[in-house]
CSV table of C-alpha atoms in Angstrom, one decimal:
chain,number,residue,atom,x,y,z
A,1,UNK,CA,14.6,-26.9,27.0
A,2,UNK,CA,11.7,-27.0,24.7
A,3,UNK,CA,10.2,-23.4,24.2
A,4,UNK,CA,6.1,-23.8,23.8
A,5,UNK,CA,3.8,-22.3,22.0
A,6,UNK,CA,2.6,-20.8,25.2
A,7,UNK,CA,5.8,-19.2,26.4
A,8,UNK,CA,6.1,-17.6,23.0
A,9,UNK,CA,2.3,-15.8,23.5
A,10,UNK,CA,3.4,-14.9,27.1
A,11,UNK,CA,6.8,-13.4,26.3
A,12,UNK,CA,5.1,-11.9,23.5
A,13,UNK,CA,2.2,-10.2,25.6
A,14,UNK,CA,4.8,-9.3,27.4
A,15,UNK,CA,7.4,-7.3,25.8
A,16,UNK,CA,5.4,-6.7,22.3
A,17,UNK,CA,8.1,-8.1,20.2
A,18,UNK,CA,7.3,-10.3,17.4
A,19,UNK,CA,6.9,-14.1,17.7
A,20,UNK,CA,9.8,-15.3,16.0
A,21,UNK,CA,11.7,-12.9,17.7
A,22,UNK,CA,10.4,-14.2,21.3
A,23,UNK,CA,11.1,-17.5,20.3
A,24,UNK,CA,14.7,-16.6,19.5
A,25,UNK,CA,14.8,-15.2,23.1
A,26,UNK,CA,13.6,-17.8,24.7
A,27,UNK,CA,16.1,-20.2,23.1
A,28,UNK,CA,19.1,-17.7,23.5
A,29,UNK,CA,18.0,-17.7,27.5
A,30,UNK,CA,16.9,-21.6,27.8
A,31,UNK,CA,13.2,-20.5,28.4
A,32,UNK,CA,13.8,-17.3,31.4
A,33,UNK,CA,10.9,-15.5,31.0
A,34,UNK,CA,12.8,-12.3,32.6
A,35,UNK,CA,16.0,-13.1,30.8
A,36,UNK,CA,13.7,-13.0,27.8
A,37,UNK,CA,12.8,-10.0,27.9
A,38,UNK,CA,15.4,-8.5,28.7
A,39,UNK,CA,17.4,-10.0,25.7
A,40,UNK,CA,14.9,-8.2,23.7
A,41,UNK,CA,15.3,-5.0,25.8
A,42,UNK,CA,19.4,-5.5,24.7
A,43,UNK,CA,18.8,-6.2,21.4
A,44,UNK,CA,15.9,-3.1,20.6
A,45,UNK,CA,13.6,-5.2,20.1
A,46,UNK,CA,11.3,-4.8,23.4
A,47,UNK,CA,12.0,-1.1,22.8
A,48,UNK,CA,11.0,-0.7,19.2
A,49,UNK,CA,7.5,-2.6,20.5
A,50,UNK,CA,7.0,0.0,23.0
A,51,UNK,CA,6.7,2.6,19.4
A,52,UNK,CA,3.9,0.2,17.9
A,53,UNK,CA,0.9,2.2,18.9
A,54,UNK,CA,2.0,4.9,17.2
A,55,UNK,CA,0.9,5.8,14.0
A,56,UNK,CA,2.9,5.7,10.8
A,57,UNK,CA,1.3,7.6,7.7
A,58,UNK,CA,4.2,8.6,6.0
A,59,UNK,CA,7.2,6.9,4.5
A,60,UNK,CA,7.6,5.6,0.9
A,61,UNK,CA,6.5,3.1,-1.7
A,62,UNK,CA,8.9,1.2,-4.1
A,63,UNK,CA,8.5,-1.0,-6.9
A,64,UNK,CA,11.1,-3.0,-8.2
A,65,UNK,CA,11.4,-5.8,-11.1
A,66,UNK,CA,13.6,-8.7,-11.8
A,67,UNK,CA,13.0,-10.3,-15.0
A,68,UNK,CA,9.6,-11.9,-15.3
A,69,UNK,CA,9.1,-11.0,-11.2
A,70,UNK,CA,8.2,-7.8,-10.0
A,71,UNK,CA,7.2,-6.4,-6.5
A,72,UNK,CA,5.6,-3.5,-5.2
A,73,UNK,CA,5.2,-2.2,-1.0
A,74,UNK,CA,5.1,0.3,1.3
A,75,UNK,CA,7.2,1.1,4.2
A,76,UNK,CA,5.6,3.7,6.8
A,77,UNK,CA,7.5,5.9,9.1
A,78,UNK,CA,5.9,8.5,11.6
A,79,UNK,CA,7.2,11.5,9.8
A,80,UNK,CA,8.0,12.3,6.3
A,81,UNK,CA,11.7,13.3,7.6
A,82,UNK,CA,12.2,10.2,8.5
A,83,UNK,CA,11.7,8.5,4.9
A,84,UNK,CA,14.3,10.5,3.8
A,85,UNK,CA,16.8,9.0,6.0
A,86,UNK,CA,19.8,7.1,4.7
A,87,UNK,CA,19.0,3.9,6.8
A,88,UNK,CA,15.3,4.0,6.1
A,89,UNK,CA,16.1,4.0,2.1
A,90,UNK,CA,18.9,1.7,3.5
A,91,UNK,CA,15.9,-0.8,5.1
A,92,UNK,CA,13.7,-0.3,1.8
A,93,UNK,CA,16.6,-1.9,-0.1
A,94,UNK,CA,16.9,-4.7,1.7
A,95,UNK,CA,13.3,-5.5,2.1
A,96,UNK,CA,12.9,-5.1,-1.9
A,97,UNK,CA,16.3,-7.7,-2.2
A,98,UNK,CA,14.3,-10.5,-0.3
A,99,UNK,CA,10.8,-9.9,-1.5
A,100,UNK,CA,12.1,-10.4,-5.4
A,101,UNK,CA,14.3,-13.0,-4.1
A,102,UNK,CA,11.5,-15.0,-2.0
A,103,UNK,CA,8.2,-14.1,-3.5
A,104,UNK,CA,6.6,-14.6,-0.5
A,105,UNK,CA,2.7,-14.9,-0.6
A,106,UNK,CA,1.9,-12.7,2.7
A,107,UNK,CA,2.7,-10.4,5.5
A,108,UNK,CA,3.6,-13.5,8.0
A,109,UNK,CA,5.7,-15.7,5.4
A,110,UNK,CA,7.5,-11.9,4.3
A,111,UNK,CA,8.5,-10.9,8.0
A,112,UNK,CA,10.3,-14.8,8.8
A,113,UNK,CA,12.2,-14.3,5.7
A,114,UNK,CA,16.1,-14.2,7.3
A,115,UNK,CA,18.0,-11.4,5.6
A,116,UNK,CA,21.6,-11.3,7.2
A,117,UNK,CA,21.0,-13.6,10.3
A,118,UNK,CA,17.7,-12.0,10.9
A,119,UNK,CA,14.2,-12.0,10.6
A,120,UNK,CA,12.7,-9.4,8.0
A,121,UNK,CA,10.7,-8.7,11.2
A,122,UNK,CA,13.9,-8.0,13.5
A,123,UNK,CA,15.4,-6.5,11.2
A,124,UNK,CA,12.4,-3.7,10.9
A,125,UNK,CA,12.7,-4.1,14.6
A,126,UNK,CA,15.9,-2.8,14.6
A,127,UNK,CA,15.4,0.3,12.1
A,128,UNK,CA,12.7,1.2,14.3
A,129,UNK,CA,15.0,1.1,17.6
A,130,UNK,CA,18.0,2.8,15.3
A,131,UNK,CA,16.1,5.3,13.9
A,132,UNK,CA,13.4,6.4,17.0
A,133,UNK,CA,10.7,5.9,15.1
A,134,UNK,CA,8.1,3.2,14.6
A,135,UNK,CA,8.8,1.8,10.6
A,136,UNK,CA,6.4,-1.2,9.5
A,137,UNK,CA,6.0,-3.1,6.2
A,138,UNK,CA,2.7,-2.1,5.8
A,139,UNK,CA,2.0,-4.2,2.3
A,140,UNK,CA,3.4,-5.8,-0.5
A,141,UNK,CA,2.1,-7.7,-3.7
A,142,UNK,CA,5.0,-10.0,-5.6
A,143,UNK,CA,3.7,-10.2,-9.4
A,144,UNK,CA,4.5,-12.4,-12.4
A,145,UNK,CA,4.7,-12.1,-15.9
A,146,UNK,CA,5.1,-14.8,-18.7
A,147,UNK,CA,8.0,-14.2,-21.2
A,148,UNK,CA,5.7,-12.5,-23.4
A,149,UNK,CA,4.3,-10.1,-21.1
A,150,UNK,CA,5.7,-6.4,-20.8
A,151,UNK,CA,6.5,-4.8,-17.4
A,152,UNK,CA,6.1,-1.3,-16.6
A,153,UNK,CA,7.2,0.6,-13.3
A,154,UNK,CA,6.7,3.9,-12.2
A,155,UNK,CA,7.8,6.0,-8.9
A,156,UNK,CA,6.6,9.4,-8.2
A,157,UNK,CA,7.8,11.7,-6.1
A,158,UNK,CA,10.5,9.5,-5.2
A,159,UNK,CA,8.0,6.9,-3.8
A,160,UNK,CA,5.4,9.0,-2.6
A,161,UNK,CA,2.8,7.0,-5.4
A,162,UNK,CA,4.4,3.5,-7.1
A,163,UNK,CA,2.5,2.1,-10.1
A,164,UNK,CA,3.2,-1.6,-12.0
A,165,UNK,CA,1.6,-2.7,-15.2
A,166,UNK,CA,1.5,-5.7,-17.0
A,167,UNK,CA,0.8,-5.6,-20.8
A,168,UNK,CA,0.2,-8.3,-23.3
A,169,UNK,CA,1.8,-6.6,-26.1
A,170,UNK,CA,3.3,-3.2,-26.4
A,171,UNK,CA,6.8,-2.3,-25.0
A,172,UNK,CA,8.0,-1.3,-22.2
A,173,UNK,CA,7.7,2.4,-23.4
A,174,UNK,CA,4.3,1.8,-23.6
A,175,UNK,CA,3.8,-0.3,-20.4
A,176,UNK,CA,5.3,2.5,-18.2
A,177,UNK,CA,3.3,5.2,-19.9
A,178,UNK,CA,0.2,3.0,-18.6
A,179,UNK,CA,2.4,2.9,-15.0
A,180,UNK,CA,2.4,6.2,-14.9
A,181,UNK,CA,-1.6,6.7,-15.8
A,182,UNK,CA,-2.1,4.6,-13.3
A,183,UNK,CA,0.1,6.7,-10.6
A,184,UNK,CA,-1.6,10.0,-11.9
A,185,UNK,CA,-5.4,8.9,-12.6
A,186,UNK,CA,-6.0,6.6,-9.4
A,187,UNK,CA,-8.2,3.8,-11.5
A,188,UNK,CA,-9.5,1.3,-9.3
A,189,UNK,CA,-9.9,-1.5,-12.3
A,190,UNK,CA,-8.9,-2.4,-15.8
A,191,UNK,CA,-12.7,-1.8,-17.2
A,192,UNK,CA,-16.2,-1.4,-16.2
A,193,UNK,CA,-16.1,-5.6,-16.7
A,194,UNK,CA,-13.5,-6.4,-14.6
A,195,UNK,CA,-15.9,-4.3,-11.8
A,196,UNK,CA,-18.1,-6.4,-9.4
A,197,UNK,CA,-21.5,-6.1,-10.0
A,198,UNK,CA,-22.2,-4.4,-6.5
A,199,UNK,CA,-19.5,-1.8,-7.0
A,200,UNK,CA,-21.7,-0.9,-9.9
A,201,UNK,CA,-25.0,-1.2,-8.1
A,202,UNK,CA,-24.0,0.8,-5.2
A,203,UNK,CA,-22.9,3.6,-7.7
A,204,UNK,CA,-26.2,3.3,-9.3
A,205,UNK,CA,-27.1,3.7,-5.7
A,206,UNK,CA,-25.1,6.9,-5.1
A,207,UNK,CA,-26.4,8.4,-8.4
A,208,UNK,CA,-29.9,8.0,-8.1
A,209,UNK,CA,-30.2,9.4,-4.1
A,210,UNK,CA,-28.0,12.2,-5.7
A,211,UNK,CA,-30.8,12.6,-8.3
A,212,UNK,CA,-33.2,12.2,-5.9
A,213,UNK,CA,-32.3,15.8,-4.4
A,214,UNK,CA,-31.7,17.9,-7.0
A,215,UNK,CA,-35.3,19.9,-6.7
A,216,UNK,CA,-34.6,21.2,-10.7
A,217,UNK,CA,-35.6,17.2,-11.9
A,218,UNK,CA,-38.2,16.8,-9.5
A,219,UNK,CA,-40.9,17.4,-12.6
A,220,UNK,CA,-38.9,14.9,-15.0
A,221,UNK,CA,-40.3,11.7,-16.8
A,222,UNK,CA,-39.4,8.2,-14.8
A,223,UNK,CA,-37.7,7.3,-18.2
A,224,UNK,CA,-36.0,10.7,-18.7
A,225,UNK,CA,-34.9,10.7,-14.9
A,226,UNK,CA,-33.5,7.1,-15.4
A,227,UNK,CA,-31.4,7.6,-18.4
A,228,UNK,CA,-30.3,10.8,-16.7
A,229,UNK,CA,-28.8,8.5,-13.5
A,230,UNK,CA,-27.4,6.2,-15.8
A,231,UNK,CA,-25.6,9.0,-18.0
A,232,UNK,CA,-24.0,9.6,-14.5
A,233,UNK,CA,-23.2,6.1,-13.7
A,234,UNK,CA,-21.7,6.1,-16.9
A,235,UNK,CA,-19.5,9.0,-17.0
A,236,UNK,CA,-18.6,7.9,-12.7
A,237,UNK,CA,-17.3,4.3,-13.9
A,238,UNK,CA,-15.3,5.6,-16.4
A,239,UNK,CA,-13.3,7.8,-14.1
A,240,UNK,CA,-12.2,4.3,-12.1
A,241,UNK,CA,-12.6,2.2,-15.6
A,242,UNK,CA,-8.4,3.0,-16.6
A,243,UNK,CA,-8.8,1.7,-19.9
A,244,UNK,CA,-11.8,4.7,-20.8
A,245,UNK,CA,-9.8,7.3,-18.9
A,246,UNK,CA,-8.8,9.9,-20.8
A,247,UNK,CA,-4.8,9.7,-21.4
A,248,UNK,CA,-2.7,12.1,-19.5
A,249,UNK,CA,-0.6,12.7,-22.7
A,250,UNK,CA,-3.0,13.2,-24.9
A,251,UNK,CA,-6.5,14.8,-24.2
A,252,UNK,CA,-7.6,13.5,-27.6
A,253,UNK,CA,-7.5,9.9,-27.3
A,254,UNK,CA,-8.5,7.6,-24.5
A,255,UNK,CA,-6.2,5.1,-22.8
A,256,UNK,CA,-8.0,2.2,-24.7
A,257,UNK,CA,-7.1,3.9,-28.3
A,258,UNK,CA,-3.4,4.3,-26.9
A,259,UNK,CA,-3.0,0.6,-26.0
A,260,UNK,CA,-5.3,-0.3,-29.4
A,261,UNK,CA,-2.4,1.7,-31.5
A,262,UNK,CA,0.2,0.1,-29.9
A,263,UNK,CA,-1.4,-3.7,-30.0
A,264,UNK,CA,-1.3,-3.9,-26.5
A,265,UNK,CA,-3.9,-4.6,-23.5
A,266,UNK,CA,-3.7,-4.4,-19.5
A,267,UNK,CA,-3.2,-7.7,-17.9
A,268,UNK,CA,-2.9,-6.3,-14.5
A,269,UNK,CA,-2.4,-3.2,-12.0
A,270,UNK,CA,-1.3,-2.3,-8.9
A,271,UNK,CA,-1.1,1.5,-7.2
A,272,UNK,CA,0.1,1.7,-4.0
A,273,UNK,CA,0.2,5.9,-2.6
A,274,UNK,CA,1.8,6.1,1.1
A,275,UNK,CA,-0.7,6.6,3.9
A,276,UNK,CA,-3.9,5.8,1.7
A,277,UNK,CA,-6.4,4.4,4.2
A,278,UNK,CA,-4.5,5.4,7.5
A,279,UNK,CA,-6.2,7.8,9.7
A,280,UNK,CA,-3.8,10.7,10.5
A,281,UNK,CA,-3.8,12.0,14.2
A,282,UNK,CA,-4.2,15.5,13.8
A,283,UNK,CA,-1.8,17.0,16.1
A,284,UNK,CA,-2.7,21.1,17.6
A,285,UNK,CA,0.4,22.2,19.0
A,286,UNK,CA,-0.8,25.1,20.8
A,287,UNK,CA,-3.5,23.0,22.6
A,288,UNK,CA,-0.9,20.5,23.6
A,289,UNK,CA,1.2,23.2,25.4
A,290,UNK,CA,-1.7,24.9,26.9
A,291,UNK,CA,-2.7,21.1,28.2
A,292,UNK,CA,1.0,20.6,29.7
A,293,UNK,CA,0.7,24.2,31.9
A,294,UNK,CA,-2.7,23.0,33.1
A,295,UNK,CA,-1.8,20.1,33.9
């Protein structure tokens, strides 16, 4: 029987299960809607989609090379107990295997990836049905160096931030000292000209309103109050500029005088810290029971 586009959406509005895995249903049960889903039911799969609208802030982050390919991602959980699980450290090793493996260039492409007979998806699927909590790929960025360029890698907190450089120059001494400036320091680019003009403007922005309310520089020159907001802008930008940050092992130099010395530069960056940008429920136990004997 040919399985349509349409049956897939159904079975997938359905059950919540992913659309290669509905697909795989539907050929499994020659297109039975109701055998379907219950296939999925059998196999966790229905189950673990019954988890997805919870939300998963912790987990861990892992970066990984293999020779001139590197890759760095995150893997949520629901609670931080969780991440320290044998089968979810289990799950991040197999996901790291076929990302290095496939270099895949997004979520979609990633999750149909088949690792041991299934999906990347199913199998993240499963974990989540195994486990009894909801675990998602939440991002992943597959980088490439040229022979001549230097790797560094960094985990802290056994995943809790992951940092990957890549130097032109240097060593990789030197290019995971940078990784782990960038897992301590947070920069957001390489320099202040690798920053988009309205990131800049709308720090200007920030600085002058700032100004704007501080009574004390009310009586101040025009000139003498714009030099003052960009003195700020200046000293802001540096704080996200990594290359003018001050290096964590040495308060004396900055990072660009540390790569100078060592005839290196940043090529790229990437920082991923677990939860970052995820809206924690805030959960008040004692209201919840409270709630319950209302009720």
């Amino acid at each position: 029987m040919t399985i349509t586009a349409a049956m897939v959406k159904e079975l997938r509005e359905r059950t919540g299960a992913g659309m290669m895995d509905c697909k795989k249903a539907l050929q499994e049960t020659d297109g039975d809607m109701d055998k379907a889903a219950e296939w999925l039911r059998e196999k966790g799969i229905a189950k673990a989609a019954k988890k997805s609208g919870r939300i998963a802030a912790e987990g861990l982050t892992r970066v990984a090379t293999d020779g001139n390919i590197a890759v760095i991602f995150e893997v949520n959980s629901e609670t931080d107990f969780v991440a320290k699980n044998e089968q979810f450290t289990e799950l991040l090793d197999k996901i790291q295997g076929i990302l290095l493996s496939n270099k895949p260039s997004d979520m979609d492409s990633a999750l149909a990836l088949v690792t041991e007979g299934d999906t990347l998806e199913t199998t993240i699927a499963n974990a989540t049905a195994t486990i009894g909590e909801r675990i998602s790929l939440r991002r992943f960025e597959v980088v490439e160096k040229t022979a001549d360029d230097v790797f560094g890698a960094y985990m802290h907190m056994g995943g809790k931030i992951s940092a990957l450089t890549v130097l032109k120059g240097g060593n990789d001494e030197v290019a995971k000292d940078i990784a782990m400036q960038v897992a301590s320091m947070s920069p957001q680019y390489i320099s202040r000209d690798h920053m988009p003009q309205e990131f800049i403007d709308k720090e200007r922005q920030i600085q002058t309103e700032i100004l704007n309310n501080d009574e004390s520089l009310k009586s101040k020159p025009e000139n003498v109050l714009k030099g003052i907001v960009e003195g700020r802008l200046s000293k802001s930008l540096q704080d996200v500029s990594l290359i003018d940050q001050i290096y964590f092992k040495d308060p004396n130099q900055k990072v660009a005088q540390y790569l100078k010395s060592n005839n290196a530069e940043v090529v790229t960056f990437v920082r991923y810290a677990v939860g970052e940008g995820i809206e924690k429920r805030e959960e008040n136990f004692a209201e919840e029971v409270m709630n319950q004997i209302n009720k």
